[in-house]
XYZ file of C-alpha atoms in Angstrom:
436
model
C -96.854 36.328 -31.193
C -98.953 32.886 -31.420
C -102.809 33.431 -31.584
C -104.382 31.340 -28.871
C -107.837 30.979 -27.044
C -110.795 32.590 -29.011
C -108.631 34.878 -30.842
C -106.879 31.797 -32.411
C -110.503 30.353 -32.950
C -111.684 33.639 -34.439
C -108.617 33.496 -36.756
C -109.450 29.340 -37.601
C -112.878 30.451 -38.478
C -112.161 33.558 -41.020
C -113.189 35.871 -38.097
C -116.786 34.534 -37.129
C -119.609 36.671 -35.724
C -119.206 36.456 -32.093
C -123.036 37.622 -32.384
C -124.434 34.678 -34.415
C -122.776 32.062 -31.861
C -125.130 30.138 -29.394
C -123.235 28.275 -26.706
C -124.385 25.083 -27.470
C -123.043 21.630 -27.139
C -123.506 21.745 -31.020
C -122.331 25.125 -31.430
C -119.024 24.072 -29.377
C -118.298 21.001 -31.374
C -118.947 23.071 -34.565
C -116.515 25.974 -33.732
C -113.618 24.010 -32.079
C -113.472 21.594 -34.480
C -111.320 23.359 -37.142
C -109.389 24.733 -34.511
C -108.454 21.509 -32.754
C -108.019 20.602 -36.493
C -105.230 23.280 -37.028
C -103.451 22.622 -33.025
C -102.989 19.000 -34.111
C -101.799 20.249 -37.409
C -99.174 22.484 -36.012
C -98.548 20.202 -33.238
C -97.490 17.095 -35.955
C -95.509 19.583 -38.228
C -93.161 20.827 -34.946
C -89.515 19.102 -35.422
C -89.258 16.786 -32.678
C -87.127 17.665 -29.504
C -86.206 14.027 -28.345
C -84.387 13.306 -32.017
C -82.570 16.389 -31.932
C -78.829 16.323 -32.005
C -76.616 18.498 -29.669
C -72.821 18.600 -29.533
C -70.500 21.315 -27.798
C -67.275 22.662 -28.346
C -65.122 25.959 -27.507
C -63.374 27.036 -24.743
C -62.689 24.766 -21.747
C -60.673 27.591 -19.542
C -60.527 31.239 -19.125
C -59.134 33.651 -16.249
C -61.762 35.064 -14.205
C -62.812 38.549 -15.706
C -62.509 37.258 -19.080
C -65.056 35.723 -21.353
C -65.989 32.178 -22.426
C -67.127 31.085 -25.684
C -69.048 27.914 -25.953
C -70.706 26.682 -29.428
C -73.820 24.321 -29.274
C -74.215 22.525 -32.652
C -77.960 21.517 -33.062
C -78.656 18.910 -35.909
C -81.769 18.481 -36.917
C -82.309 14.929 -38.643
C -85.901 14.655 -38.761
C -87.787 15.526 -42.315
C -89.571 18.533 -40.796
C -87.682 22.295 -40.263
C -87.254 23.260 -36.677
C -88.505 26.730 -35.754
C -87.715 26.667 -31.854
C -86.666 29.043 -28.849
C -83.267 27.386 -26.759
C -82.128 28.164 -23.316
C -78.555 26.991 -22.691
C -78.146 26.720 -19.041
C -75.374 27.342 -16.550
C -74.880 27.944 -12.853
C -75.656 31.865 -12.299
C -72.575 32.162 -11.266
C -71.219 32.104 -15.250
C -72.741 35.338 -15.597
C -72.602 39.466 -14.733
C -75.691 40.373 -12.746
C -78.443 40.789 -15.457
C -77.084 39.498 -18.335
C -78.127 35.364 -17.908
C -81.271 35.863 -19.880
C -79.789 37.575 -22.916
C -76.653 35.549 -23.097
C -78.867 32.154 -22.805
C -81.674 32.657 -24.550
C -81.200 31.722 -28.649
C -83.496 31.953 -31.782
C -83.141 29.474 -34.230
C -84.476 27.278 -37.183
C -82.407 24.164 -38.783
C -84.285 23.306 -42.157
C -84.508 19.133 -42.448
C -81.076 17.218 -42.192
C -79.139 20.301 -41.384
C -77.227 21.803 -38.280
C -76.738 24.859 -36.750
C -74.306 26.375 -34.172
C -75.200 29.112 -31.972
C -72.447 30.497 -29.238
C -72.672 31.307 -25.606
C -70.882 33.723 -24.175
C -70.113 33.123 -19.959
C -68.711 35.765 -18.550
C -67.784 34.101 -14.851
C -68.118 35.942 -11.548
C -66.543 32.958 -9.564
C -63.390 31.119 -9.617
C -63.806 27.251 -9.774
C -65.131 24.817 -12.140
C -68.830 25.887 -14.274
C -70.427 23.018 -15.881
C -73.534 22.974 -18.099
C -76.516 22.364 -17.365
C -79.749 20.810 -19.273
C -80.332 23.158 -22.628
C -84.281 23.357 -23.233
C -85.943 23.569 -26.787
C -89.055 24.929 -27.662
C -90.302 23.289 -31.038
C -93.125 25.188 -32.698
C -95.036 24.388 -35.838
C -95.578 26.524 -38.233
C -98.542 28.492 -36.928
C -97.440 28.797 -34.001
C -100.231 27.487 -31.632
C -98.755 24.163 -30.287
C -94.697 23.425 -29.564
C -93.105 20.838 -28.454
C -90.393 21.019 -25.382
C -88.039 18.821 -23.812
C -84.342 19.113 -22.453
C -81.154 17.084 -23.435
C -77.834 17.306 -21.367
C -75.127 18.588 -23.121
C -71.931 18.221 -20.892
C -68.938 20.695 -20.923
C -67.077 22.482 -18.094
C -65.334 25.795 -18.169
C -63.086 25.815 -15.454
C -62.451 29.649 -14.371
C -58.471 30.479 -12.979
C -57.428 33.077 -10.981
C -56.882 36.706 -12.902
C -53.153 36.906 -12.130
C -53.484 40.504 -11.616
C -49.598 40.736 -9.722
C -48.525 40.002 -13.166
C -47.960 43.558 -13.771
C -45.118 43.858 -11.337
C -43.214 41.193 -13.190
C -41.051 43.232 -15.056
C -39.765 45.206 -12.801
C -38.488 42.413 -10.539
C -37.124 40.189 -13.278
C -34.878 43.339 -14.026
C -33.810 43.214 -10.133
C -34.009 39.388 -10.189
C -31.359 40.031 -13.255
C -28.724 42.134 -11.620
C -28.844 39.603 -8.100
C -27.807 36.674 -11.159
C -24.720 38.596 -11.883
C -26.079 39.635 -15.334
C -25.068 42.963 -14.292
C -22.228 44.073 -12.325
C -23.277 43.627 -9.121
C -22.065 40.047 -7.131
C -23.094 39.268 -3.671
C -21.336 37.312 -1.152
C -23.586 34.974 1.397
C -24.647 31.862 2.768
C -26.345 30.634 -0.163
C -24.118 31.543 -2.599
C -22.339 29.674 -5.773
C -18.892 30.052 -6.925
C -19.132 32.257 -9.770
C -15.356 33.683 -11.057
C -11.916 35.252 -9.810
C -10.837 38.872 -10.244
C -8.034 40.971 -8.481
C -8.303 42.175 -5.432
C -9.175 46.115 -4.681
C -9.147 47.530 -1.240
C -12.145 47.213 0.599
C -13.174 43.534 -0.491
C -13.364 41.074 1.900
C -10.422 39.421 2.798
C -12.654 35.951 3.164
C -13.502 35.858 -0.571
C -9.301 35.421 -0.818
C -8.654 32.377 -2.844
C -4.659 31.767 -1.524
C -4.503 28.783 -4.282
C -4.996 30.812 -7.201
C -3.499 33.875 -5.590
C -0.163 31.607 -5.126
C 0.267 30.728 -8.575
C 0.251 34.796 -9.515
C 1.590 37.991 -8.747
C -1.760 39.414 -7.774
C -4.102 38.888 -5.143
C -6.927 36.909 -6.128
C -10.413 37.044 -4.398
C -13.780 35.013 -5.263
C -16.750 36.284 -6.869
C -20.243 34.778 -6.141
C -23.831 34.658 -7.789
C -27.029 34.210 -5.856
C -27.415 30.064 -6.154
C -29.587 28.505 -8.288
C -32.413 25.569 -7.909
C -33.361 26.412 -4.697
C -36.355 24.788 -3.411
C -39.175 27.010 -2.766
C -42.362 25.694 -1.093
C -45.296 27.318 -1.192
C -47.995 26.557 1.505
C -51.489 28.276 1.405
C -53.621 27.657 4.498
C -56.904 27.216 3.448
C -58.987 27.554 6.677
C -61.193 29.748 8.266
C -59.286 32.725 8.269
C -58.844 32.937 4.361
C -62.708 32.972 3.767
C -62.489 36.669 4.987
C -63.144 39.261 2.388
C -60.767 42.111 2.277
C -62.379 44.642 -0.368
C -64.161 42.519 -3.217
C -62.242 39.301 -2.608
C -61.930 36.696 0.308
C -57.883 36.487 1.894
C -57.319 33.661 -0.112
C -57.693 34.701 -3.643
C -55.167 37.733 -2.748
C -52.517 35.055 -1.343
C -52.890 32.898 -4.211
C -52.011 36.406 -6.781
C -49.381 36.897 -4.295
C -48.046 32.968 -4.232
C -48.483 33.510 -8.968
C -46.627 36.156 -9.207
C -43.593 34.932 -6.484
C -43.581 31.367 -8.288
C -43.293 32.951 -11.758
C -40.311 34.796 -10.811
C -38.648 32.083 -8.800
C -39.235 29.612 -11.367
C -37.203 32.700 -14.027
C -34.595 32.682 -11.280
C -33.799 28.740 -12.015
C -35.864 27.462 -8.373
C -37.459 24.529 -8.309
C -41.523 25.731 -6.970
C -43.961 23.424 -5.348
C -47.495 24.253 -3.990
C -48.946 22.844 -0.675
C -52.905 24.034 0.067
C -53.922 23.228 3.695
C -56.005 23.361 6.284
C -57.324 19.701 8.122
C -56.541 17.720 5.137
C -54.223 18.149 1.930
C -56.365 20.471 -0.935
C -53.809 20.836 -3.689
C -50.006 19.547 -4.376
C -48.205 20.500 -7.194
C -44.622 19.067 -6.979
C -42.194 18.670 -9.285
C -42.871 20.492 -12.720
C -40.443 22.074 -14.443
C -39.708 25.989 -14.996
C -42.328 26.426 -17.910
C -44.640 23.987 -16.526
C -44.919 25.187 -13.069
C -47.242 28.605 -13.754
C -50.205 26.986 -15.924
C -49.947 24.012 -13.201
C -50.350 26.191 -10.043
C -53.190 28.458 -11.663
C -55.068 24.912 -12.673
C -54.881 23.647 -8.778
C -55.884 26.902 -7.424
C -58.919 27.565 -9.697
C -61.143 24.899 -7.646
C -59.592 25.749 -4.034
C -62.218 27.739 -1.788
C -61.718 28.687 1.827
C -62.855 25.929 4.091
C -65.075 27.077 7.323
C -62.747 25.125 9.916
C -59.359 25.905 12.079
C -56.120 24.883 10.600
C -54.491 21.986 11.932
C -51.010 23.907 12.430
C -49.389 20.974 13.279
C -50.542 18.537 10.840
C -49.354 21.417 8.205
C -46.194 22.006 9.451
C -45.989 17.708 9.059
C -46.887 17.429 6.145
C -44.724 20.871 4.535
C -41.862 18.913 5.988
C -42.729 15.999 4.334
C -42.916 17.653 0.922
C -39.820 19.532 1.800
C -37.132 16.950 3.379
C -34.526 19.231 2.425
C -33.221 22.820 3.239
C -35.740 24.789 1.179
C -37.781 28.635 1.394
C -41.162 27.745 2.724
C -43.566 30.949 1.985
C -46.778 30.531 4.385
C -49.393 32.720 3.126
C -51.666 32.900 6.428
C -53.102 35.021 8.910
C -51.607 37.138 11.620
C -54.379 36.782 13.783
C -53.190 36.220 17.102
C -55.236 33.192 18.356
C -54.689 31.032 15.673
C -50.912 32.291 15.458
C -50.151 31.697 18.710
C -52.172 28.706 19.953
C -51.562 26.777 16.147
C -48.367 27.481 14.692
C -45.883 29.150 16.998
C -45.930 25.892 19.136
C -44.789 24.298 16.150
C -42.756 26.775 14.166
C -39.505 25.975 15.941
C -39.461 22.172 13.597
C -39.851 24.268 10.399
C -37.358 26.702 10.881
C -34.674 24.573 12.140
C -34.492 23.228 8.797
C -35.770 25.472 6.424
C -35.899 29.599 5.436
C -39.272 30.473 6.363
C -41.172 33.635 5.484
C -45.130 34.649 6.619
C -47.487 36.320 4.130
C -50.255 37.763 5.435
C -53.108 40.070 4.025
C -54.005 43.265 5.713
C -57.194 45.524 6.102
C -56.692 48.608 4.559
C -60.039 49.323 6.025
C -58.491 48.940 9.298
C -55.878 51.908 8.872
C -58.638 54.361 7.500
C -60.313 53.483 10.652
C -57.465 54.449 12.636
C -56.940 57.988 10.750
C -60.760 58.522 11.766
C -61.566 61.516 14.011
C -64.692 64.318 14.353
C -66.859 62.803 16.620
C -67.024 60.214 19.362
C -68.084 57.096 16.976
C -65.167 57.600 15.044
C -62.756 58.126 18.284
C -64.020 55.135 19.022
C -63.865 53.177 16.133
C -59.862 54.820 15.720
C -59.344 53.068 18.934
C -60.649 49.701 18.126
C -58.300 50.001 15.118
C -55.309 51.036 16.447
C -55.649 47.965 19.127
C -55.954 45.782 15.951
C -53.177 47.247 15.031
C -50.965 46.584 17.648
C -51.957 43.187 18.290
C -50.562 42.347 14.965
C -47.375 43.566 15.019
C -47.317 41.838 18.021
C -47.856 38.432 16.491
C -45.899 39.767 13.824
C -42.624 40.502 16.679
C -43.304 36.982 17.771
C -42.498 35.450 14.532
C -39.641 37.850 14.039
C -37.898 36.488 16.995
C -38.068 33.050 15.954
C -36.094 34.065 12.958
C -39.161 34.350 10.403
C -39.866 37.046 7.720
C -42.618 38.648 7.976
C -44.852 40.164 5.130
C -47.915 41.968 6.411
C -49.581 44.487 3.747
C -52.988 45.281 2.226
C -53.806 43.051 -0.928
C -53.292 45.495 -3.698
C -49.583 45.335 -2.420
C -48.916 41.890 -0.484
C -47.556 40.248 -3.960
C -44.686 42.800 -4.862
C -43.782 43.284 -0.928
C -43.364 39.610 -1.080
C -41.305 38.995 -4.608
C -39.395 41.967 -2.602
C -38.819 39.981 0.213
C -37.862 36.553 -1.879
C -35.124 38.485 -3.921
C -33.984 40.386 -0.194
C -33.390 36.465 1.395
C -31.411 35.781 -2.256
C -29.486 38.770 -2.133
C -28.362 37.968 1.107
C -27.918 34.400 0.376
C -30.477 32.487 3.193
C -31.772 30.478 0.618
């Protein structure tokens, strides 16, 4: 620890007789004199901070939960060694509760004309883009009395994506996704269907699936078989208002859609669709149109790291404008959304009738699982009462939730843990049947 005040003086002097000191003018000049000698000493010997040279490299990208590495090269280039204490900053936000001052704080000395790297590990709380801030040095000379200190800005962003948590239910519907694509011996018959081969006919099959051409020119009776088509359009639309800022658990409705709208566009995009992404609420906050199948994932997780839940109501009909804009064509719009009844019924059922005379279109929405443990609650009159609240909540949702029914929509409505399976479910249930 640097000596300073008297003891540093005490020190300067060889450890001087406090007794045999008069405080004199004389006495004052005589004392502090070697000491101010040794400050400017120590002071001159410091390694400047201004002439310092600070680069940055590492890690410009990491899923939220994981860890960041940056490196901060320091080159000295002056003649004297640099003995200093650094603080690399960043927004809090880059770091666990209670760990900012260990993680930023760095020891170091760079003799003359050499460099140094020293890493900082961000361990992000918050989706979104982190950028650096100033890094501070503390030079000290070699007795430690005076330093030096200035900042430099060192610029590098770390731009946080969504964990991808759904991504653990992949498996299990790419082996479903594979028997729907006639890998396996089950063939479906639908709407949206493709031409896929001819076998003979068995009792039971139906007698549309008879191809009379093929059937003429044998002795057996010939029927079509068909496979679930391929490059359908799938359209993704995440409303980004109001209603998505609420938190459901740890995490607002939005960043359980957008695991949800990951994990439906990765399997899609296996199943040969084409996948686009439309973020909405007054005005367009991320498009991604057009990428192809092993493009599509890292672009979608890139436009949803920065999108945040914007404290305004959803233009319903400037959304359902601009989806069909994006989507001229037949295609399966997914809007992940809330099944609150206001916005439900005075925004987008008014409208709903122009998307799904065109288009397939299925409703995500995320649930309160605190709302169905507060309808199981009994044992005294608060929690009768709160029961009741809940089970009015309840009903007014599958209410809204009828409403959409009848105007032919699907209708997803789960807690978060499970609203991205139940939906992949419901994507291969519309392809088995062939409404895409």
């Amino acid at each position: 620890m640097a000596l300073t005040g008297r003891a540093a003086l005490l020190a300067a002097l060889g450890s001087l007789p406090v007794g045999i000191w008069e405080p004199s003018w004389t006495g004052i000049l005589a004392v502090n004199a070697p000491l101010a000698l040794a400050c400017a000493c120590d002071f001159a010997l410091a390694a400047p901070v201004r002439r310092l040279g600070l680069t940055r490299s590492g890690d410009t990208s990491a899923r939220l939960g994981e860890t960041a590495d940056v490196t901060l090269t320091v080159t000295n280039p002056s003649n004297r060694p640099l003995r200093a204490h650094l603080r690399d900053a960043w927004p809090p936000s880059s770091w666990q509760p209670g760990t900012e001052v260990a993680a930023s704080r760095h020891h170091l000395t760079v003799p003359p004309g050499e460099r140094r790297r020293l890493t900082t590990r961000l361990r992000p709380t918050r989706r979104g883009d982190h950028q650096a801030d100033r890094v501070t040095i503390r030079s000290y000379g070699p007795l430690g009395l005076f330093a030096r200190q200035g900042s430099h800005k060192v610029p590098w962003t770390v731009r946080v994506l969504p964990p991808f948590t759904s991504r653990k239910h992949l498996p299990s519907k790419l082996a479903r996704l594979r028997e729907l694509d006639g890998r396996t011996s089950v063939l479906t018959r639908g709407e949206g269907t493709e031409f896929d081969s001819l076998r003979e006919y068995v009792p039971g099959d139906d007698t549309r699936s008879i191809d009379w051409r093929a059937t003429a020119r044998q002795s057996t009776v010939a029927v079509r078989t068909w496979r679930p088509e391929r490059d359908r359009h799938i359209l993704l639309v995440l409303d980004t208002g109001r209603t998505s800022a609420g938190r459901v658990g740890d995490v607002p409705r939005l960043d359980a859609s957008m695991d949800a709208a990951l994990l439906l566009a990765t399997l899609a995009s296996r199943a040969g669709d084409r996948v686009d992404l439309l973020a909405y609420d007054r005005r367009v906050r991320a498009l991604v149109q057009g990428r192809t199948a092993g493009d599509v994932l890292p672009s979608l997780v890139n436009a949803m790291a920065t999108l945040e839940p914007e404290l305004i109501e959803t233009d319903a009909r400037a959304l359902t404008a601009t989806a069909l804009r994006v989507a001229p064509r037949r295609a399966l719009i997914v809007l992940l959304t809330s099944l609150d009844a206001a916005p439900v019924e005075e925004g987008l059922l008014p409208v709903l009738p122009q998307l799904t005379q065109r288009h397939t279109v299925l409703v995500a929405s995320v649930a309160d699982p605190h709302i169905a443990d507060m309808a199981r609650a009994r044992g005294n009159p608060d929690a009768v009462y709160e029961a009741a609240a809940a089970a009015q909540a309840q009903a007014e949702r599958h209410r809204t939730a009828e409403q959409l029914r009848r105007h032919g929509v699907t209708v997803v409505d789960t807690t978060p843990d499970d609203l991205a399976p139940a939906l992949a479910d419901a994507y291969l249930a519309l392809k088995a049947a062939g409404r895409l």
